[in-house]
XYZ file of C-alpha atoms in Angstrom:
726
model
C 6.726 -46.948 -82.512
C 9.818 -49.065 -83.059
C 9.966 -52.795 -82.240
C 13.603 -53.950 -81.572
C 14.512 -57.278 -79.779
C 12.629 -57.044 -76.163
C 10.043 -54.447 -77.550
C 9.531 -50.545 -76.872
C 12.541 -48.545 -75.682
C 12.857 -46.460 -72.758
C 12.104 -43.348 -74.122
C 9.049 -44.362 -75.889
C 7.665 -45.846 -73.132
C 7.413 -42.374 -71.261
C 7.196 -41.000 -67.501
C 5.869 -43.289 -65.002
C 3.655 -40.135 -64.302
C 0.270 -40.378 -65.496
C -0.980 -37.444 -67.765
C -4.128 -35.994 -66.966
C -7.229 -37.403 -68.946
C -8.296 -35.559 -72.121
C -11.816 -34.567 -72.713
C -13.340 -36.687 -75.644
C -16.723 -34.201 -75.899
C -18.534 -36.981 -74.060
C -18.343 -37.616 -70.645
C -18.763 -41.486 -70.241
C -18.932 -42.957 -66.703
C -20.145 -46.394 -67.449
C -16.919 -48.203 -67.189
C -17.532 -50.678 -69.952
C -18.658 -47.830 -72.228
C -15.425 -45.896 -71.335
C -13.366 -49.039 -72.195
C -15.029 -49.252 -75.749
C -14.585 -45.648 -76.267
C -10.978 -45.394 -75.174
C -9.675 -48.746 -76.842
C -11.657 -47.485 -80.108
C -9.454 -44.449 -80.411
C -6.100 -46.358 -79.774
C -3.486 -47.517 -82.260
C -2.222 -50.571 -82.530
C 1.110 -50.141 -81.318
C -0.547 -48.689 -78.256
C -3.044 -51.970 -77.771
C -0.150 -53.896 -77.850
C 2.096 -51.964 -75.401
C -0.424 -52.723 -72.923
C -0.561 -56.435 -73.056
C 2.621 -57.344 -71.221
C 4.451 -56.045 -68.079
C 8.070 -55.916 -67.444
C 10.084 -56.352 -64.303
C 11.901 -53.411 -63.192
C 14.655 -55.507 -61.957
C 15.629 -58.381 -63.493
C 16.377 -61.837 -61.652
C 19.628 -63.170 -61.798
C 21.540 -59.757 -62.977
C 19.486 -57.444 -60.599
C 20.047 -55.320 -63.400
C 17.238 -52.178 -64.188
C 15.442 -52.762 -67.000
C 16.147 -50.092 -69.710
C 12.712 -50.143 -70.909
C 11.043 -48.979 -67.780
C 10.937 -45.102 -66.711
C 13.954 -44.408 -64.109
C 11.382 -42.875 -61.753
C 9.749 -46.297 -61.388
C 10.938 -48.005 -58.246
C 12.038 -51.432 -58.016
C 8.418 -53.174 -58.168
C 7.119 -56.568 -59.725
C 5.799 -55.107 -62.909
C 5.447 -51.953 -65.149
C 2.977 -51.786 -68.020
C 2.910 -48.669 -70.105
C -0.035 -46.026 -70.226
C -1.239 -44.372 -73.168
C -1.045 -40.560 -71.911
C -2.952 -38.731 -74.680
C -6.128 -40.889 -73.910
C -5.407 -40.590 -69.997
C -4.975 -44.164 -69.562
C -2.423 -44.003 -66.680
C 0.833 -46.949 -66.658
C 0.283 -50.017 -64.279
C 2.575 -49.984 -61.385
C 2.195 -53.627 -59.924
C 3.484 -54.384 -56.537
C 3.775 -57.593 -54.301
C 1.173 -57.288 -51.497
C 0.114 -60.576 -50.146
C 1.343 -59.816 -46.773
C 1.494 -56.001 -47.152
C 3.665 -53.888 -49.794
C 6.833 -55.284 -51.070
C 8.080 -52.620 -53.713
C 11.277 -50.088 -53.438
C 14.793 -49.919 -53.508
C 15.277 -47.837 -50.516
C 16.351 -50.280 -48.018
C 15.324 -47.766 -45.234
C 11.793 -47.846 -46.696
C 9.480 -50.454 -45.229
C 5.500 -51.187 -45.006
C 3.173 -52.674 -42.594
C 3.876 -56.392 -42.328
C 0.785 -58.374 -41.795
C 0.414 -61.686 -40.245
C 0.269 -65.152 -42.467
C -2.976 -65.334 -44.699
C -3.607 -68.236 -42.657
C -3.714 -66.392 -39.340
C -6.211 -64.094 -41.231
C -8.211 -67.219 -42.349
C -8.027 -68.170 -38.427
C -10.152 -65.182 -37.591
C -12.886 -66.321 -39.703
C -13.584 -62.462 -40.058
C -14.027 -60.854 -43.309
C -14.350 -57.351 -41.794
C -11.298 -57.863 -40.487
C -9.986 -59.085 -44.112
C -11.720 -55.820 -45.473
C -9.725 -53.508 -43.139
C -6.558 -55.208 -43.939
C -7.057 -55.120 -47.858
C -7.877 -51.306 -47.051
C -4.541 -50.611 -45.170
C -2.705 -52.345 -47.739
C -4.403 -49.958 -50.388
C -3.721 -47.031 -48.738
C -0.191 -48.142 -48.622
C 0.165 -49.139 -52.214
C -1.530 -45.346 -53.068
C 1.307 -43.769 -50.883
C 4.094 -45.736 -52.648
C 2.565 -44.415 -56.117
C 1.409 -47.881 -56.946
C -2.023 -48.777 -58.387
C -1.775 -52.817 -58.649
C -2.039 -54.633 -55.672
C -0.675 -58.368 -56.204
C -2.312 -60.158 -53.189
C -5.526 -62.299 -53.104
C -3.978 -65.718 -52.826
C -7.071 -68.242 -52.339
C -5.517 -71.457 -53.438
C -7.091 -73.938 -51.186
C -4.983 -75.959 -48.901
C -4.611 -79.214 -50.549
C -1.083 -80.191 -49.454
C 0.021 -79.431 -45.717
C 3.618 -79.222 -46.901
C 3.146 -76.683 -49.358
C 5.576 -73.615 -48.777
C 3.194 -71.142 -49.865
C -0.099 -72.199 -47.662
C 0.949 -69.250 -45.490
C 0.118 -67.114 -48.109
C -3.474 -68.674 -48.867
C -6.573 -68.351 -46.474
C -7.706 -72.079 -45.657
C -8.560 -75.093 -46.853
C -12.540 -74.287 -47.691
C -13.927 -72.592 -50.627
C -16.774 -70.693 -48.264
C -13.884 -69.432 -45.783
C -11.144 -68.721 -48.654
C -14.120 -67.160 -51.083
C -15.759 -65.020 -48.319
C -12.187 -63.317 -46.806
C -10.500 -63.272 -50.257
C -13.558 -61.338 -51.560
C -13.200 -59.051 -48.282
C -9.637 -58.448 -48.779
C -10.209 -57.502 -52.645
C -12.776 -55.122 -51.874
C -11.190 -53.521 -49.076
C -8.125 -52.866 -51.421
C -10.383 -51.601 -54.183
C -11.913 -49.077 -52.276
C -8.559 -47.100 -52.006
C -8.703 -46.743 -55.557
C -6.030 -49.842 -56.232
C -6.871 -52.450 -58.342
C -6.723 -56.035 -56.377
C -6.717 -59.494 -57.849
C -7.008 -63.104 -56.731
C -4.896 -65.661 -57.410
C -3.472 -68.332 -58.692
C -6.050 -69.902 -61.067
C -5.874 -73.090 -60.393
C -4.669 -76.181 -58.314
C -1.245 -74.359 -57.670
C -1.139 -76.692 -54.521
C 2.310 -77.287 -54.185
C 5.961 -75.566 -55.065
C 8.143 -78.781 -56.056
C 8.406 -78.660 -59.464
C 5.206 -76.917 -60.143
C 6.572 -75.404 -63.554
C 6.328 -78.823 -64.808
C 3.302 -80.697 -62.378
C 0.220 -81.484 -64.216
C -2.740 -81.389 -61.784
C -5.210 -83.934 -62.466
C -8.634 -83.528 -61.102
C -12.479 -84.461 -62.019
C -13.626 -81.241 -63.537
C -16.912 -81.416 -61.466
C -14.935 -81.545 -58.495
C -12.831 -78.989 -59.413
C -15.808 -76.630 -59.594
C -17.014 -77.547 -56.147
C -13.613 -76.893 -54.708
C -10.793 -74.621 -55.925
C -12.763 -73.023 -58.515
C -15.821 -72.463 -55.964
C -13.583 -70.213 -53.976
C -12.244 -68.150 -56.702
C -16.255 -67.809 -57.906
C -17.369 -66.357 -54.595
C -14.276 -64.101 -54.433
C -15.161 -62.978 -58.105
C -18.908 -62.605 -57.290
C -18.485 -60.591 -53.828
C -15.141 -59.046 -54.244
C -15.291 -57.941 -57.886
C -11.260 -58.318 -58.292
C -10.293 -56.281 -61.269
C -7.938 -58.780 -62.191
C -7.159 -62.766 -61.917
C -3.660 -64.336 -61.794
C -3.136 -67.776 -63.494
C -1.046 -70.329 -61.979
C 2.731 -72.030 -62.900
C 0.892 -75.682 -63.343
C -0.835 -77.700 -66.023
C -4.225 -78.852 -65.036
C -5.919 -81.694 -67.026
C -2.806 -81.655 -69.275
C -2.971 -77.829 -70.340
C -0.988 -75.176 -68.787
C -3.463 -72.997 -66.451
C -2.461 -69.540 -68.008
C -3.253 -71.208 -71.482
C -6.165 -73.534 -70.234
C -9.554 -72.237 -72.567
C -11.541 -74.446 -70.203
C -10.503 -72.569 -66.821
C -9.786 -68.906 -68.272
C -12.631 -68.725 -71.195
C -15.137 -71.041 -70.290
C -15.185 -70.937 -66.607
C -13.589 -67.760 -65.165
C -14.904 -65.439 -67.946
C -18.123 -67.613 -68.628
C -19.694 -69.247 -66.007
C -18.263 -66.976 -63.229
C -19.213 -63.933 -65.395
C -15.521 -62.161 -64.521
C -15.515 -58.901 -66.394
C -11.910 -57.824 -65.531
C -8.570 -59.172 -67.197
C -6.633 -62.502 -66.436
C -2.772 -61.675 -66.004
C -0.120 -64.584 -66.046
C 2.169 -65.372 -63.019
C 5.636 -64.177 -63.580
C 7.378 -66.944 -65.803
C 3.903 -68.680 -66.231
C 3.740 -68.350 -70.349
C 4.499 -70.719 -73.096
C 3.562 -69.428 -76.353
C 1.687 -66.283 -77.567
C -1.239 -68.515 -78.350
C -2.058 -68.363 -74.555
C -3.834 -65.178 -75.679
C -6.432 -67.402 -78.007
C -7.226 -69.342 -74.926
C -8.367 -66.812 -72.529
C -5.245 -65.124 -71.183
C -4.882 -61.536 -71.566
C -1.611 -60.166 -70.400
C 1.858 -61.765 -69.886
C 3.470 -60.773 -66.562
C 7.142 -59.942 -65.976
C 7.542 -60.877 -69.933
C 11.487 -61.198 -69.555
C 11.327 -63.949 -66.930
C 9.753 -66.270 -70.087
C 11.859 -68.174 -72.727
C 10.458 -65.230 -75.079
C 8.615 -61.985 -74.180
C 5.438 -63.651 -75.812
C 2.951 -61.213 -75.974
C 5.336 -58.193 -77.272
C 6.755 -59.341 -80.862
C 5.497 -62.742 -81.414
C 1.657 -61.768 -80.897
C 2.319 -58.953 -82.986
C 3.437 -61.111 -85.781
C 0.400 -63.554 -85.144
C -1.932 -60.324 -85.518
C -0.230 -59.092 -88.600
C -0.494 -63.018 -90.184
C -4.052 -63.063 -89.127
C -3.622 -65.904 -86.655
C -5.153 -63.679 -83.938
C -7.856 -61.370 -84.675
C -8.320 -57.588 -83.876
C -11.373 -58.250 -82.058
C -9.508 -60.568 -79.503
C -6.827 -57.950 -79.077
C -9.221 -55.150 -78.448
C -11.206 -57.218 -76.031
C -7.894 -57.940 -74.232
C -7.256 -53.991 -73.827
C -10.789 -53.596 -72.801
C -10.818 -55.846 -70.232
C -7.869 -53.966 -68.555
C -9.155 -50.805 -69.283
C -12.698 -51.598 -67.654
C -10.951 -52.634 -64.498
C -8.859 -48.897 -64.556
C -12.325 -47.399 -64.886
C -14.307 -49.208 -62.507
C -11.607 -48.971 -59.786
C -10.707 -45.529 -60.413
C -6.875 -45.677 -61.156
C -7.387 -43.031 -64.090
C -8.590 -40.464 -61.541
C -5.155 -40.050 -59.269
C -6.080 -38.971 -55.450
C -4.489 -36.914 -53.791
C -1.514 -37.851 -51.686
C -2.478 -38.751 -48.145
C -0.200 -39.555 -45.598
C 0.022 -43.281 -44.180
C -1.528 -43.820 -40.649
C 1.161 -46.533 -39.809
C -0.037 -46.742 -36.042
C -3.555 -47.620 -37.261
C -2.272 -50.313 -39.705
C -0.025 -51.506 -36.941
C -3.145 -52.065 -34.953
C -4.748 -53.866 -37.749
C -1.843 -56.145 -37.619
C -2.133 -56.714 -34.129
C -5.976 -57.310 -34.128
C -5.167 -59.908 -36.729
C -2.308 -61.588 -34.825
C -4.599 -61.667 -31.832
C -7.467 -62.804 -33.325
C -5.872 -65.386 -35.648
C -3.736 -67.280 -33.047
C -5.591 -70.619 -32.156
C -5.165 -72.205 -28.649
C -5.009 -75.727 -29.651
C -4.855 -77.343 -26.388
C -4.755 -76.326 -22.786
C -4.770 -78.970 -20.056
C -5.323 -78.104 -16.890
C -5.876 -74.158 -17.625
C -2.067 -73.605 -18.023
C -2.790 -70.656 -19.912
C -3.227 -67.707 -18.905
C 0.172 -68.010 -17.295
C -0.467 -67.465 -13.412
C 0.540 -64.023 -11.940
C 2.479 -65.646 -9.025
C 4.824 -67.623 -11.163
C 8.410 -67.004 -9.729
C 10.472 -68.276 -12.758
C 9.708 -68.646 -16.562
C 11.793 -70.474 -18.938
C 11.540 -69.378 -22.825
C 13.530 -71.815 -24.843
C 14.220 -71.585 -28.867
C 13.062 -70.303 -31.928
C 15.182 -67.005 -31.618
C 12.599 -65.755 -29.077
C 15.131 -63.127 -28.058
C 15.181 -61.181 -31.455
C 11.724 -61.487 -33.027
C 8.763 -63.451 -34.324
C 9.514 -65.121 -38.099
C 8.005 -64.300 -41.332
C 7.549 -66.468 -44.530
C 9.814 -65.937 -47.551
C 9.447 -65.226 -51.408
C 7.102 -62.717 -53.053
C 4.969 -61.855 -50.053
C 8.145 -61.020 -47.721
C 7.644 -57.606 -46.325
C 10.449 -55.533 -44.827
C 9.145 -53.782 -42.179
C 9.335 -50.075 -41.165
C 12.742 -49.954 -39.565
C 13.742 -53.343 -41.028
C 14.227 -56.576 -39.707
C 14.992 -57.586 -36.240
C 17.104 -60.319 -37.249
C 18.311 -62.133 -40.624
C 19.375 -65.783 -40.659
C 21.120 -66.583 -43.771
C 19.530 -70.376 -45.352
C 19.976 -71.198 -48.936
C 20.129 -69.399 -52.252
C 17.387 -70.019 -54.958
C 18.697 -69.883 -58.886
C 15.338 -67.366 -59.260
C 14.954 -65.836 -56.087
C 18.764 -65.738 -55.216
C 19.506 -66.126 -51.260
C 16.808 -66.656 -48.757
C 16.670 -66.230 -45.236
C 14.915 -66.617 -42.041
C 13.718 -63.009 -41.442
C 12.228 -62.072 -38.063
C 10.156 -58.704 -36.727
C 10.781 -57.179 -33.850
C 10.088 -56.366 -30.892
C 10.608 -60.236 -29.409
C 8.441 -62.585 -27.746
C 10.923 -62.445 -24.733
C 10.987 -58.791 -24.234
C 7.009 -58.494 -24.455
C 6.668 -61.483 -22.071
C 9.227 -59.975 -19.597
C 7.251 -56.510 -20.074
C 3.984 -58.115 -18.891
C 5.389 -60.406 -15.830
C 7.511 -58.051 -13.986
C 7.075 -60.429 -11.041
C 8.761 -63.118 -12.450
C 12.220 -63.944 -13.779
C 12.141 -65.019 -17.306
C 15.177 -66.692 -18.827
C 15.978 -67.424 -22.149
C 17.888 -70.380 -23.667
C 18.602 -70.827 -27.472
C 17.836 -74.639 -27.656
C 20.870 -75.104 -29.594
C 22.256 -77.171 -26.872
C 19.543 -79.448 -25.295
C 21.519 -80.203 -22.330
C 21.421 -76.490 -21.532
C 17.978 -76.103 -22.198
C 17.097 -78.943 -19.965
C 19.033 -77.634 -17.221
C 17.078 -74.560 -17.391
C 13.732 -75.986 -17.914
C 14.330 -78.382 -14.684
C 14.379 -75.221 -12.315
C 11.369 -73.235 -13.855
C 7.671 -72.832 -12.708
C 6.620 -73.395 -16.327
C 8.256 -74.137 -19.660
C 7.653 -71.895 -22.989
C 9.082 -73.295 -25.833
C 8.861 -71.362 -29.055
C 9.571 -73.889 -32.096
C 9.428 -72.441 -35.594
C 9.866 -73.413 -39.120
C 10.811 -71.664 -41.955
C 8.885 -71.636 -45.155
C 8.068 -69.987 -48.497
C 8.185 -69.797 -52.174
C 9.755 -72.004 -54.407
C 10.008 -75.017 -51.720
C 7.822 -77.078 -49.923
C 8.477 -78.832 -46.557
C 9.872 -82.208 -46.590
C 7.817 -83.629 -43.869
C 5.498 -82.485 -41.083
C 8.192 -82.009 -38.363
C 9.767 -79.434 -36.929
C 13.535 -78.594 -37.933
C 16.428 -77.930 -35.979
C 15.981 -80.783 -33.926
C 13.340 -78.857 -32.070
C 11.072 -82.092 -31.567
C 13.675 -83.789 -29.658
C 13.969 -80.475 -27.803
C 10.576 -80.204 -26.814
C 10.675 -84.021 -25.696
C 13.675 -83.350 -23.510
C 12.262 -80.297 -21.873
C 8.861 -82.138 -20.998
C 10.961 -85.114 -19.173
C 12.056 -82.851 -16.794
C 9.158 -80.311 -16.503
C 5.481 -81.130 -16.618
C 4.249 -77.748 -17.143
C 5.517 -77.091 -20.619
C 3.719 -74.519 -23.208
C 4.444 -74.733 -26.497
C 4.171 -71.799 -29.284
C 4.436 -72.799 -33.038
C 5.233 -70.352 -35.465
C 4.649 -72.096 -38.654
C 2.861 -71.635 -41.901
C 1.364 -74.866 -42.084
C 0.059 -77.953 -39.707
C 3.218 -79.957 -37.712
C 3.133 -83.427 -36.592
C 3.231 -83.280 -32.808
C 4.863 -86.449 -31.353
C 5.130 -84.817 -28.139
C 1.730 -83.371 -27.880
C 0.514 -85.744 -25.212
C 3.549 -84.548 -23.080
C 2.893 -80.793 -22.894
C 0.295 -79.074 -21.264
C -0.712 -76.559 -23.750
C 0.083 -75.948 -27.626
C -0.417 -72.251 -29.259
C -0.387 -71.999 -32.972
C 0.671 -68.336 -33.904
C 1.409 -68.935 -37.452
C 3.643 -66.526 -38.796
C 2.182 -63.590 -36.837
C 3.635 -60.285 -38.668
C 5.053 -57.142 -37.108
C 2.772 -56.829 -34.011
C 3.159 -60.915 -33.365
C 5.298 -60.743 -30.172
C 2.693 -58.550 -28.377
C -0.021 -60.592 -29.351
C 1.658 -63.796 -28.512
C 2.594 -62.386 -25.093
C -1.172 -60.993 -24.484
C -2.649 -64.527 -25.427
C -0.224 -66.255 -22.927
C -0.579 -63.924 -19.964
C -4.140 -63.442 -20.503
C -4.643 -59.941 -21.446
C -6.311 -61.208 -24.613
C -9.009 -63.913 -24.894
C -7.751 -66.345 -27.732
C -10.152 -66.810 -30.529
C -8.680 -68.362 -33.320
C -10.125 -71.220 -34.926
C -8.268 -73.435 -37.368
C -8.674 -72.826 -41.014
C -6.896 -76.091 -42.091
C -7.059 -79.744 -40.600
C -4.171 -80.474 -38.581
C -3.651 -84.568 -39.203
C -1.788 -86.984 -36.792
C 0.789 -87.666 -39.416
C 0.997 -87.245 -43.168
C 0.018 -90.959 -43.614
C -3.433 -89.622 -43.267
C -3.566 -87.292 -46.084
C -4.445 -87.935 -49.716
C -0.926 -87.991 -50.708
C 1.826 -89.331 -48.178
C 4.319 -88.855 -50.732
C 5.320 -85.561 -51.795
C 4.599 -85.294 -55.299
C 7.748 -84.588 -57.450
C 10.222 -84.676 -54.835
C 11.610 -87.792 -55.966
C 12.253 -86.712 -59.603
C 14.980 -84.117 -60.748
C 13.840 -80.455 -61.229
C 12.038 -80.019 -64.708
C 10.873 -83.703 -64.802
C 7.049 -83.484 -66.272
C 5.077 -85.185 -63.438
C 1.320 -86.082 -63.242
C -0.492 -85.643 -59.588
C -3.971 -87.135 -59.445
C -5.887 -85.348 -57.235
C -8.063 -88.501 -56.375
C -9.613 -86.724 -53.517
C -11.268 -84.313 -55.989
C -13.618 -81.573 -53.695
C -12.813 -83.733 -50.629
C -10.402 -81.301 -49.394
C -9.037 -81.411 -46.007
C -11.814 -81.771 -43.316
C -13.865 -83.294 -46.066
C -11.273 -85.892 -46.755
C -11.243 -86.821 -43.051
C -14.774 -87.341 -43.020
C -14.866 -89.344 -46.271
C -12.224 -91.660 -44.854
C -13.581 -91.893 -41.311
C -10.289 -90.537 -40.208
C -10.011 -88.365 -36.891
C -7.436 -85.688 -37.232
C -5.200 -84.457 -34.257
C -6.841 -80.753 -34.398
C -9.805 -80.495 -36.562
C -11.013 -77.911 -39.226
C -12.561 -75.089 -36.918
C -11.334 -75.841 -33.730
C -9.989 -73.488 -31.067
C -10.122 -72.960 -27.660
C -10.331 -69.741 -25.502
C -10.407 -68.782 -21.621
C -14.214 -68.628 -21.393
C -17.007 -70.915 -22.333
C -19.824 -70.641 -25.016
C -23.225 -72.617 -25.161
C -25.604 -72.830 -28.379
C -29.318 -73.130 -27.841
C -32.666 -73.036 -29.853
C -31.232 -74.316 -33.255
C -33.377 -74.405 -35.950
C -33.146 -74.943 -39.680
C -35.689 -74.853 -42.581
C -35.143 -76.122 -46.417
C -36.940 -75.260 -49.192
C -34.543 -74.115 -52.185
C -31.757 -73.833 -49.969
C -30.950 -74.094 -45.882
C -31.504 -71.390 -43.490
C -30.552 -71.709 -39.638
C -31.026 -69.823 -36.530
C -29.567 -70.145 -33.407
C -28.655 -68.609 -29.884
C -24.968 -68.345 -28.717
C -24.571 -67.810 -25.192
C -21.047 -66.495 -23.186
C -21.359 -68.686 -20.243
C -17.952 -67.883 -18.757
C -16.728 -65.313 -16.500
C -14.757 -63.203 -19.576
C -15.781 -61.779 -22.282
C -14.741 -63.216 -25.528
C -15.447 -64.293 -29.355
C -16.841 -67.525 -30.835
C -17.062 -68.844 -34.054
C -19.877 -70.986 -34.651
C -20.232 -73.151 -37.419
C -23.215 -74.969 -39.700
C -22.309 -77.861 -41.658
C -24.019 -80.381 -43.950
C -23.186 -84.102 -42.869
C -25.584 -86.199 -44.802
C -27.963 -86.184 -47.788
C -30.055 -89.049 -47.604
C -28.179 -91.043 -45.156
C -24.870 -90.477 -47.564
C -21.935 -88.584 -45.735
C -21.340 -85.588 -47.132
C -19.375 -82.909 -45.040
C -19.598 -79.104 -46.159
C -19.331 -76.013 -44.416
C -22.574 -74.027 -44.843
C -22.128 -71.069 -42.988
C -20.053 -69.340 -39.930
C -20.422 -66.104 -37.766
C -17.914 -64.593 -35.413
C -19.591 -63.304 -32.626
C -18.147 -61.200 -29.812
C -20.203 -61.665 -26.403
C -19.511 -60.029 -22.804
C -19.695 -62.418 -19.866
C -23.185 -63.942 -19.474
C -24.787 -62.238 -22.759
C -26.365 -63.827 -25.732
C -27.049 -63.303 -29.283
C -29.104 -64.449 -32.084
C -27.682 -65.656 -35.072
C -29.212 -66.180 -38.022
C -27.369 -68.077 -41.864
C -28.530 -68.743 -44.933
C -26.724 -71.377 -46.995
C -25.160 -70.559 -50.396
C -27.094 -73.365 -52.490
C -23.948 -74.434 -54.342
C -22.857 -75.968 -51.324
C -25.422 -78.023 -50.776
C -25.422 -79.060 -54.590
C -23.052 -80.955 -56.734
C -22.020 -79.701 -60.188
C -23.143 -81.208 -62.976
C -20.526 -81.273 -65.820
C -22.802 -82.463 -68.374
C -25.526 -79.623 -67.976
C -22.948 -77.120 -66.933
C -25.375 -76.161 -63.800
C -25.578 -77.033 -60.178
C -28.011 -79.602 -59.083
C -29.393 -79.951 -55.822
C -31.416 -83.280 -55.597
C -34.320 -83.565 -53.611
C -34.059 -85.373 -50.148
C -33.258 -85.168 -46.771
C -30.106 -83.123 -45.616
C -28.655 -83.198 -42.236
C -27.263 -80.103 -41.021
C -25.538 -79.572 -37.838
C -24.462 -76.578 -35.799
C -20.913 -77.067 -34.141
C -17.732 -75.840 -32.453
C -15.464 -77.499 -35.428
C -15.952 -80.012 -38.228
C -16.071 -82.850 -36.045
C -17.626 -81.263 -32.673
C -21.440 -80.844 -33.316
C -23.638 -80.229 -30.557
C -26.778 -79.811 -32.983
C -28.810 -81.151 -35.361
C -32.010 -80.753 -37.604
C -33.244 -82.464 -40.616
C -34.515 -80.499 -43.455
C -36.016 -81.469 -47.037
C -34.751 -79.673 -49.786
C -36.569 -79.758 -53.403
C -35.031 -80.600 -56.569
C -33.500 -78.087 -58.770
C -30.564 -76.825 -61.195
C -29.400 -73.527 -61.314
C -26.584 -71.516 -62.093
C -23.285 -72.065 -63.982
């Protein structure tokens, strides 16, 4: 094998089609044993060829990478296989909200709602269904690694990528992240969780040093990853761009080696994010694979790593471990055993996207039962948000082109790495969907571009629906919590001439609603995916009973958050900055409780068109907390509820933690019994000195609630002191 500048040539890379696995004489089923046996038979050239991936098309030039076989589509990454040993090449595709990976402009995939919308469902089984659908589509395209699984906690409400993540809470993020992973891997596709760790904002993120107390880190962001790894068993973990406590995340021995591989007992491999490797010695600190190697200043895990090996600066044992970790995931998930081609049931996958949108939309406010819309309305004004075109999506590596293409594209900006950025809309449109469901009404549309025209239309309507949007995405943060394009002024102007205004928000983050007391109803639709317009119309008309609950806290203003000034926004790009996350583990609703602040809308909040009551609440202690209670639908409609259990105090000391949740579906008048047992880590503090979790003996106040601030029952339990886990 020849190593030239840039590595292996295209001929030596071979075809993307894996060869059948040869017989070694002994059929080894255990993935660890198989990985050991295969790695032992490899040459050094074969080992090193697996330690970096190549982008198929190179950012900037859009030229095709000549070292990648010609039959590989334009995907995020390609890793050479070892045909003689039956080791398939890796075909890595971005899949945060669906499969993004093809040169064919006419091809497409299912475009799922924002992951925050999935988080708002509080439904791990729905997350598993999305993961399975993505896995089937990944296989249908001929790929075998799904680069989704974003479970960073929402620390910064202006973060442009928050819509790709699940929530601000480690339990919700860990549980739903695990379900996404297991759903995908059940389809024979490797899935991962990302980005370890503290990639909490986009501004200057390549040069941002996130400073955090190590114990607080374990109790928050890293706990989400620990739960997802334990319950989902992902084949891979992806590192982050930023530094953590002075060391780049992808070269941070404490996080990668000591915690992820050590304390969390992670058995797969750790890959970098694309353009996140600064030296070959990241391999000595726990990183197993460099991703998109052409993006970095050097293909560090190609020639430089090989030279370090030849010079004795990295051992054969470490190189072998890197390869074995990869092979173990190949064998555990079965990508070496190609399945027969299966046609994708696009209708069924659309149904999954629709169900997530329906269950993830959150009714934030509904004064005077303005919603659902009355069937006798004569005239409805729909204003703004390109509602005549479609529903908005976020941008970046999670952007999915749906089958049939976008309904509309509005160019916005150009990024030096990602290229042109546009607002992309999925059809059908909210306007068309509402008209189809309200045939008796005259539904008129105004773009909102000229406030005077919108006001004139609103003044003669029985009800006004303002569609408010904000484009968000990778590589940029929102400058504030307001709406762009003068939409706040538009809403206020419309509300002055019509007292019945409903605002539908399509955003990837909480927004500041200075007009909230001037409108009747507010619906948080997130970026609702390809079925979003239908789901919004169904919620507005009452065809579907809203049941989403907020996976993030909505502050009244940015001044209530730990970092009112956006870190890095006031320095030139490329300037090293340090961000002290002084809030530690007290993220989101925990921060508000610690500060005694009242948010605009609390974590876990969400209204519906029926009512639920809770009864027979009981709690018992010991080594952890187990609770039981009854949920009854006392309203006139069938509906879903999400009761939540929190820790609020330990021996009188405030400490707010979500301990458990359960999504329940009940017919009108029906009841159900719910029992939940808390993960003891949520009751504990992490003791950095011993490297263990510590529950102190004492009295713990446990509450049953509708949100982090709406508590309806409580109990005191006594817990025993104990140390456990790692």
